[in-house]
Tab-separated table of C-alpha atoms in Angstrom:
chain	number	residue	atom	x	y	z
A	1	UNK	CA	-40.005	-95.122	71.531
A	2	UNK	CA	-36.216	-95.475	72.899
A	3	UNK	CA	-35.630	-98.392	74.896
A	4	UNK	CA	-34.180	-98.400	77.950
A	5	UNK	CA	-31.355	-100.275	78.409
A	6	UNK	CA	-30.832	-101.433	82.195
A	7	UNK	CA	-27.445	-102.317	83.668
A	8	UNK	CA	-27.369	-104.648	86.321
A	9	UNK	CA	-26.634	-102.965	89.729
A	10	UNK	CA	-23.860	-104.505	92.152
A	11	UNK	CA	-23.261	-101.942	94.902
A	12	UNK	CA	-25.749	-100.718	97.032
A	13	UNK	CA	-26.766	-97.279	95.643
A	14	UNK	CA	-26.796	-96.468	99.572
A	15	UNK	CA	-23.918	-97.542	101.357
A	16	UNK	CA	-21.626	-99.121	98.227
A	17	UNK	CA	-21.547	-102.285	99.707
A	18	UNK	CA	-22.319	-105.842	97.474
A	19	UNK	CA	-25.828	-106.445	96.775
A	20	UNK	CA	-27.002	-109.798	96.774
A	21	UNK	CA	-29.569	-111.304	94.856
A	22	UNK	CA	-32.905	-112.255	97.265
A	23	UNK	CA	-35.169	-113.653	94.534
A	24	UNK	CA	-35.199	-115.232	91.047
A	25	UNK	CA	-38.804	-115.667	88.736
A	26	UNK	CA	-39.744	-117.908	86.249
A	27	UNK	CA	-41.280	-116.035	83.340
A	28	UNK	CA	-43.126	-119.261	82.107
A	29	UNK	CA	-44.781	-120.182	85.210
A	30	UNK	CA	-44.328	-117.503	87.549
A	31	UNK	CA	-42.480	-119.527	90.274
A	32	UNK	CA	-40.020	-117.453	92.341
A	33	UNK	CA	-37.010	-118.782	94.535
A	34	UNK	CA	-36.225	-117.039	97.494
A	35	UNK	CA	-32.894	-116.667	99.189
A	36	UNK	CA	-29.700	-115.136	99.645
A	37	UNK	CA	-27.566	-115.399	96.389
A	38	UNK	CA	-23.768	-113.617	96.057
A	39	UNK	CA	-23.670	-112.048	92.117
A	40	UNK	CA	-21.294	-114.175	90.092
A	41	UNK	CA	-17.606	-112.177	89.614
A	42	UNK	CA	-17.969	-111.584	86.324
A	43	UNK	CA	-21.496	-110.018	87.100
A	44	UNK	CA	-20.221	-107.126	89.062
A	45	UNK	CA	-18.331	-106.141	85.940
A	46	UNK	CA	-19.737	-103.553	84.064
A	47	UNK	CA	-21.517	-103.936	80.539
A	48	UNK	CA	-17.998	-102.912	78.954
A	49	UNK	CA	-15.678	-104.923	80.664
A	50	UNK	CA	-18.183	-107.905	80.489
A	51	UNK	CA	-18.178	-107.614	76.729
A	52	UNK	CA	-14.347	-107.473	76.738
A	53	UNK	CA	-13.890	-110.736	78.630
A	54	UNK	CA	-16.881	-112.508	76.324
A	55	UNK	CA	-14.873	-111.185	73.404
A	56	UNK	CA	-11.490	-112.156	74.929
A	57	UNK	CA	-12.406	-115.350	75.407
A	58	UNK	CA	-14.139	-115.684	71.876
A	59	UNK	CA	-10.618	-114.803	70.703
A	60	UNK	CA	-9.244	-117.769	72.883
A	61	UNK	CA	-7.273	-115.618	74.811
A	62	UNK	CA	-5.325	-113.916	71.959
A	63	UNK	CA	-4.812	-110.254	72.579
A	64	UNK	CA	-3.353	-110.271	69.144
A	65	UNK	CA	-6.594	-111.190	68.229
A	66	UNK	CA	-8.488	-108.757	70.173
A	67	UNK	CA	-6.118	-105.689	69.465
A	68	UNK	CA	-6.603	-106.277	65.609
A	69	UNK	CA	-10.823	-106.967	66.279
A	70	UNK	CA	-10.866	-103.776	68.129
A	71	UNK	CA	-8.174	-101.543	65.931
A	72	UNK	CA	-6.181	-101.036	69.296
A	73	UNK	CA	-2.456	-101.260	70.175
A	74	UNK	CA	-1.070	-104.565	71.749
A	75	UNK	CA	-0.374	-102.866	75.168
A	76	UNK	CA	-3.438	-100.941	74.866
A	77	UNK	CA	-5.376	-104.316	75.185
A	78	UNK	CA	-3.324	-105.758	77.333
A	79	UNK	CA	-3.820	-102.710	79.989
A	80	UNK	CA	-7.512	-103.155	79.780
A	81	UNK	CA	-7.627	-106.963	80.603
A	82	UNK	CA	-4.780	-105.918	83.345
A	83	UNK	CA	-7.600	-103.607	84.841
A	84	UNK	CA	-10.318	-106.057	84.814
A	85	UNK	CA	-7.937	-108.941	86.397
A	86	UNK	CA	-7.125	-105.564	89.594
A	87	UNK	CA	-11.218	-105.194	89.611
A	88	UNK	CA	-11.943	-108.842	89.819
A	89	UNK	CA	-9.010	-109.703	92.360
A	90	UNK	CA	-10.658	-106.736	94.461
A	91	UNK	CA	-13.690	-107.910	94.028
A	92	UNK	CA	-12.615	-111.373	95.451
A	93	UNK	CA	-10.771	-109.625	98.281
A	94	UNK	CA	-14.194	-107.443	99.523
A	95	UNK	CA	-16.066	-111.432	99.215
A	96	UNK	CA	-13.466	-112.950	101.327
A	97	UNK	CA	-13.876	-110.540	103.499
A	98	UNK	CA	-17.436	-110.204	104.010
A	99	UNK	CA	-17.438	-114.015	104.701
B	1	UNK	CA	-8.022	-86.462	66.760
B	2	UNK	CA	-6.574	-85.535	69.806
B	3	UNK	CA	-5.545	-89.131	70.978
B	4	UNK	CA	-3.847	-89.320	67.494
B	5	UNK	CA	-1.958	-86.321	68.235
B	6	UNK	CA	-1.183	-86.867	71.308
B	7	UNK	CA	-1.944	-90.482	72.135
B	8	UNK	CA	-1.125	-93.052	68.909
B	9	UNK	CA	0.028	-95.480	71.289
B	10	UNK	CA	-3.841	-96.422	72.181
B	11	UNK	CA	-3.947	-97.493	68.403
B	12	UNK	CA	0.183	-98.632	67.002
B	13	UNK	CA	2.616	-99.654	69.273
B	14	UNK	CA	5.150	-102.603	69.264
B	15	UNK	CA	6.977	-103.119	66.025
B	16	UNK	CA	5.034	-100.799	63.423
B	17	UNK	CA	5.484	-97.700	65.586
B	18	UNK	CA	8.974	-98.622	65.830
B	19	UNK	CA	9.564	-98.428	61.827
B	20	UNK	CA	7.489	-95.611	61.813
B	21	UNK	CA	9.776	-93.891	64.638
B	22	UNK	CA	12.991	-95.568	62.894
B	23	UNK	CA	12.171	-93.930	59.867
B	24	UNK	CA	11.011	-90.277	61.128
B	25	UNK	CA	14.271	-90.538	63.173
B	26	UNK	CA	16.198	-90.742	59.575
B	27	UNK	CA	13.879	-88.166	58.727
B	28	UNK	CA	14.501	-86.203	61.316
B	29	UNK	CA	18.451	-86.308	61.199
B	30	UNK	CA	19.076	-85.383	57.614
B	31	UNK	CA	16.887	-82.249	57.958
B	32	UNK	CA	18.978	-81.585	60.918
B	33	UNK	CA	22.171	-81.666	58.965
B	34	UNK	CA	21.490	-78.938	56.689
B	35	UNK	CA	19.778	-76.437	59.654
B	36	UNK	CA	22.200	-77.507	61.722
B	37	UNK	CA	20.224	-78.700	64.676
B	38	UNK	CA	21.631	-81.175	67.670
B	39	UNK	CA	19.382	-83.190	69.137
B	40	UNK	CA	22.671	-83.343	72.001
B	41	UNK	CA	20.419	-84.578	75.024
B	42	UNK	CA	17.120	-87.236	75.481
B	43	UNK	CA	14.981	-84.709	74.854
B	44	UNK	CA	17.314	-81.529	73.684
B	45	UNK	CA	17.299	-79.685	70.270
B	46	UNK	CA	19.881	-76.708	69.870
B	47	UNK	CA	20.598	-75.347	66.321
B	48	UNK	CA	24.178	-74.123	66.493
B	49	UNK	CA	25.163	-70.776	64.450
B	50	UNK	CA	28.400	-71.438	64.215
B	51	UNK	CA	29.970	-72.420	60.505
B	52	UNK	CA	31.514	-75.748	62.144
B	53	UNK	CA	30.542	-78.376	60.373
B	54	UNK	CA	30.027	-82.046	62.451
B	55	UNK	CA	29.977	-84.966	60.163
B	56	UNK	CA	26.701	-86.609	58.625
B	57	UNK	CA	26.536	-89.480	60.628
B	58	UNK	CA	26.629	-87.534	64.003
B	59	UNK	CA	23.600	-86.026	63.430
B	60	UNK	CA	21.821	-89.679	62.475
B	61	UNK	CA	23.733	-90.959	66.083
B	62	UNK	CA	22.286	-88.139	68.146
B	63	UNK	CA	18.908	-88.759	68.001
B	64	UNK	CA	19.703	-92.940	68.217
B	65	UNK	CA	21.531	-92.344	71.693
B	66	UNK	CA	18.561	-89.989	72.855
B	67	UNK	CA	16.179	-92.463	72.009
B	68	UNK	CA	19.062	-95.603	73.295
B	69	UNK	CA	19.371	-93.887	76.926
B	70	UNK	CA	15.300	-93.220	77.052
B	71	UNK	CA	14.165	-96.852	76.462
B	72	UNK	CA	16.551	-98.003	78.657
B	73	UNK	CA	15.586	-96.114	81.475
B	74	UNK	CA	11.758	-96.081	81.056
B	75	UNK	CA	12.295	-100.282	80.438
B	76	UNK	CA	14.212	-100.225	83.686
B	77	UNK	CA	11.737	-98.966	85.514
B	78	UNK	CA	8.588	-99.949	83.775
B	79	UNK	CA	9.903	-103.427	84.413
B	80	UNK	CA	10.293	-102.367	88.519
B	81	UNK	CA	6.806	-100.585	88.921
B	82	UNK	CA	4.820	-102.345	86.784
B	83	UNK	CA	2.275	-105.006	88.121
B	84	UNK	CA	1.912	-105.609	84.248
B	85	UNK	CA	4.201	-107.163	81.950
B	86	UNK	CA	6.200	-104.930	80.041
B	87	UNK	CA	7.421	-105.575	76.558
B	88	UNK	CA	10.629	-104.418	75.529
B	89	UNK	CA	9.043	-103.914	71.685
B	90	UNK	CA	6.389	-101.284	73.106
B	91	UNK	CA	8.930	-99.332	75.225
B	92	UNK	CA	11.455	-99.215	72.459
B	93	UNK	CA	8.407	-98.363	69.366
B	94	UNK	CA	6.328	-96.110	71.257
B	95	UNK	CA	9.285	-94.188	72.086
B	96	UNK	CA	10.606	-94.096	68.831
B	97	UNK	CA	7.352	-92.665	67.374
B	98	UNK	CA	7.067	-90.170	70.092
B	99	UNK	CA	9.908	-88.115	68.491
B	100	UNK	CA	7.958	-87.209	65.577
B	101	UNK	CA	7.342	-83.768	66.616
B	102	UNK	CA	11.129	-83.133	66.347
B	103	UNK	CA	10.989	-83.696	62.811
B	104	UNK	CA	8.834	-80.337	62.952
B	105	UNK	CA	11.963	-78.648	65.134
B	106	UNK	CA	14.382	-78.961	62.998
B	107	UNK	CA	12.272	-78.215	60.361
B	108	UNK	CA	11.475	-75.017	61.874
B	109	UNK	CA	15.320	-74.222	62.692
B	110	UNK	CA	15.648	-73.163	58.542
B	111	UNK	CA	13.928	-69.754	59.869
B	112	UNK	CA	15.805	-69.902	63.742
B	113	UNK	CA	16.893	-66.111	63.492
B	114	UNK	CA	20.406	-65.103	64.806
B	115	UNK	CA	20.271	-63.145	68.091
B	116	UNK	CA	22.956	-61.783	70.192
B	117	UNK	CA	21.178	-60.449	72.944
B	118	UNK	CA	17.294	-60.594	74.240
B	119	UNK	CA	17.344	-56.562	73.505
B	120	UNK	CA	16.572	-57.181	69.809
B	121	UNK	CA	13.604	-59.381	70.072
B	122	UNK	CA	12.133	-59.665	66.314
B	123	UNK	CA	8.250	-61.255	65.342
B	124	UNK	CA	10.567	-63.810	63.718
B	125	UNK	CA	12.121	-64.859	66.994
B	126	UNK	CA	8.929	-64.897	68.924
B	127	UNK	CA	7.579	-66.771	66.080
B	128	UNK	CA	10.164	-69.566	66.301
B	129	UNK	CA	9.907	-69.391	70.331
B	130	UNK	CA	6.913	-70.170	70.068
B	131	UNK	CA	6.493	-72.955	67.651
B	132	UNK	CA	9.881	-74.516	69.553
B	133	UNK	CA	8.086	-74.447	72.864
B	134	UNK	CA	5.146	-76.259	71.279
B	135	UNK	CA	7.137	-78.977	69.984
B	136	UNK	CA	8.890	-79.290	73.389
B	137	UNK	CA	5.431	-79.869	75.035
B	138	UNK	CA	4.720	-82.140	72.399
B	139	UNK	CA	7.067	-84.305	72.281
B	140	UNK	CA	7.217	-84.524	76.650
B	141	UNK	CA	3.224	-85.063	76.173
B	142	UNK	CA	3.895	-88.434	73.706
B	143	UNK	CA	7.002	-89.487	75.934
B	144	UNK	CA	4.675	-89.504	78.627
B	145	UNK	CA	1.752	-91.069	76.815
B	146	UNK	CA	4.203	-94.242	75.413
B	147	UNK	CA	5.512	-94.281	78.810
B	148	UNK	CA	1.701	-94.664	80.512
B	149	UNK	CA	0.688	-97.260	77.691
B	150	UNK	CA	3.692	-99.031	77.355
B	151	UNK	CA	4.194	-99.901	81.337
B	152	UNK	CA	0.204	-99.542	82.493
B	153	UNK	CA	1.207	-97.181	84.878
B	154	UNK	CA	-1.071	-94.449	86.332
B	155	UNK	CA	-2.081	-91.834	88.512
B	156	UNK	CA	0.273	-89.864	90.576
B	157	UNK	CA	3.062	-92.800	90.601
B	158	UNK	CA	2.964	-92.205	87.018
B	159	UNK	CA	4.042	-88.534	86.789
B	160	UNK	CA	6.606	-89.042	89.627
B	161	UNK	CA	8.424	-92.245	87.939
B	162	UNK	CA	8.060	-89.987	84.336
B	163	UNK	CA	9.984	-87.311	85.902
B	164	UNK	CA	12.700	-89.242	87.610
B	165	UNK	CA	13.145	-91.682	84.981
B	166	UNK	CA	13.267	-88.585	82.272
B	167	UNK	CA	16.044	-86.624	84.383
B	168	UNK	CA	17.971	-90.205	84.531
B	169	UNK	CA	17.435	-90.393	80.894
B	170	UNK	CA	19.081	-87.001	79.831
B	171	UNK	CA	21.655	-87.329	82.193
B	172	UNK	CA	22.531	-90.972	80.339
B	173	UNK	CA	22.259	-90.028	77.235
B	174	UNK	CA	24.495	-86.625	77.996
B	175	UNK	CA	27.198	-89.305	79.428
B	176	UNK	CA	27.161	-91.534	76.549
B	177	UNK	CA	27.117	-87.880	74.159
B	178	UNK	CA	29.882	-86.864	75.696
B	179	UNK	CA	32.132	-90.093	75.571
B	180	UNK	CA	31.283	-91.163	72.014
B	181	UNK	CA	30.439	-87.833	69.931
B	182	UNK	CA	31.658	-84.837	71.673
């Protein structure tokens, strides 16, 4: 049987605003936390770009590196990590201002 | 396939594509020499009927000054518009490589049939219409593609800045044409 493969949601699949998280489990004992969490940054990436930073920074920050690892062009990696820095600094932007 | 055709830029850039382009452009200019074809403008190609004969090395400068007056001006202003940093390497190889397709023109200028008027249209003039068209498209499709990778540039800002910074480019390179060659 195919296994589904969840993403994490971010945006509220009603409105589009940030979710937050409300509650965390233990799986070993069953204790939950309750509260009102904000999702880490680099959690409201998606699965893609999230792999792209872990790989970026497994590189240590060459995009030399990364271009050859991923058989792209220099400015082709360099546009990608360009668009994730825009989504994050957004990202920041919309926490600021819900603060 | 079709971002190798018309995208290689997602995949060589920088200094490779600029041998590769370097190297095409040599290519390109002695096949030029013996149909006769002028690459006189950034992104012109005329094949001239006449039995003047230009020297050798005007037909290897041509294509340099086209490909001079475009990386200066798409440099220029990816270096304004861009919120990323631009590299003067990607600008100047990704533009080099995106002349392959007139490599194919001149090519294709051997068979250019000679016409007078529009009166005595032939299958062999519609034939190399048609093929010169295509390369046309081509080779404005790759400009526009180094131009979008090169600078990280997109959306509508993109095509406006391609099509300014494309006029300003013929107009250079028809200035510097003109003063050096012509």
């Amino acid at each position: 049987m195919k296994q589904l493969k969840k993403s994490l949601p971010h945006v509220c699949p009603s409105c589009q605003s940030p979710l937050k998280v409300t509650s965390l489990s233990c799986d070993a004992c069953a204790t939950v936390v309750s509260g009102s969490f904000e999702l880490p940054l680099l959690a409201r990436l998606s699965g893609e770009e999230l792999q792209f930073v872990l790989d970026f920074v497994k590189s240590s920050g060459s995009l030399k590196v990364m271009a050859q690892q991923l058989g792209l062009s220099y400015p082709t990696v360099r546009n990608l990590l360009d668009d994730i820095i825009q989504k994050i600094e957004a990202n920041e932007r919309i926490l600021k201002a819900d603060q | 396939m079709t971002t190798w055709i018309f995208n290689p830029f997602t995949y060589i850039a920088g200094f490779k594509s600029l041998v590769i382009g370097w190297m095409i452009i040599l290519i390109t200019a002695c096949i030029a020499y013996y149909s006769h074809t002028h690459f006189d403008g950034a992104i012109d190609a005329h094949v001239f009927a006449g039995n003047e004969m230009y020297p050798a090395w005007h037909y290897v400068a041509e294509p340099f000054i086209d490909w001079s007056s475009l990386v200066l001006v798409f440099f220029i202003t990816g270096r304004i518009f861009s919120v990323s940093t631009v590299r003067f390497i990607d600008i100047a190889g990704t533009f080099a490589l995106a002349r392959g397709p007139f490599v194919l023109l001149a090519l294709v200028d051997f068979l250019a049939p000679q016409t007078k008027d529009l009166f005595h249209i032939s299958p062999q003039l519609l034939f190399f219409v048609f093929i010169s068209l295509g390369g046309a498209i081509w080779v404005i499709a790759l400009i526009y593609n180094a131009f979008k990778v090169s600078a990280n540039i997109k959306g509508q800002r993109s095509v406006w800045l391609f099509i300014i910074s494309l006029i300003l480019a013929e107009v250079v390179s028809k200035i510097i044409l003109h003063y050096t060659l012509h």
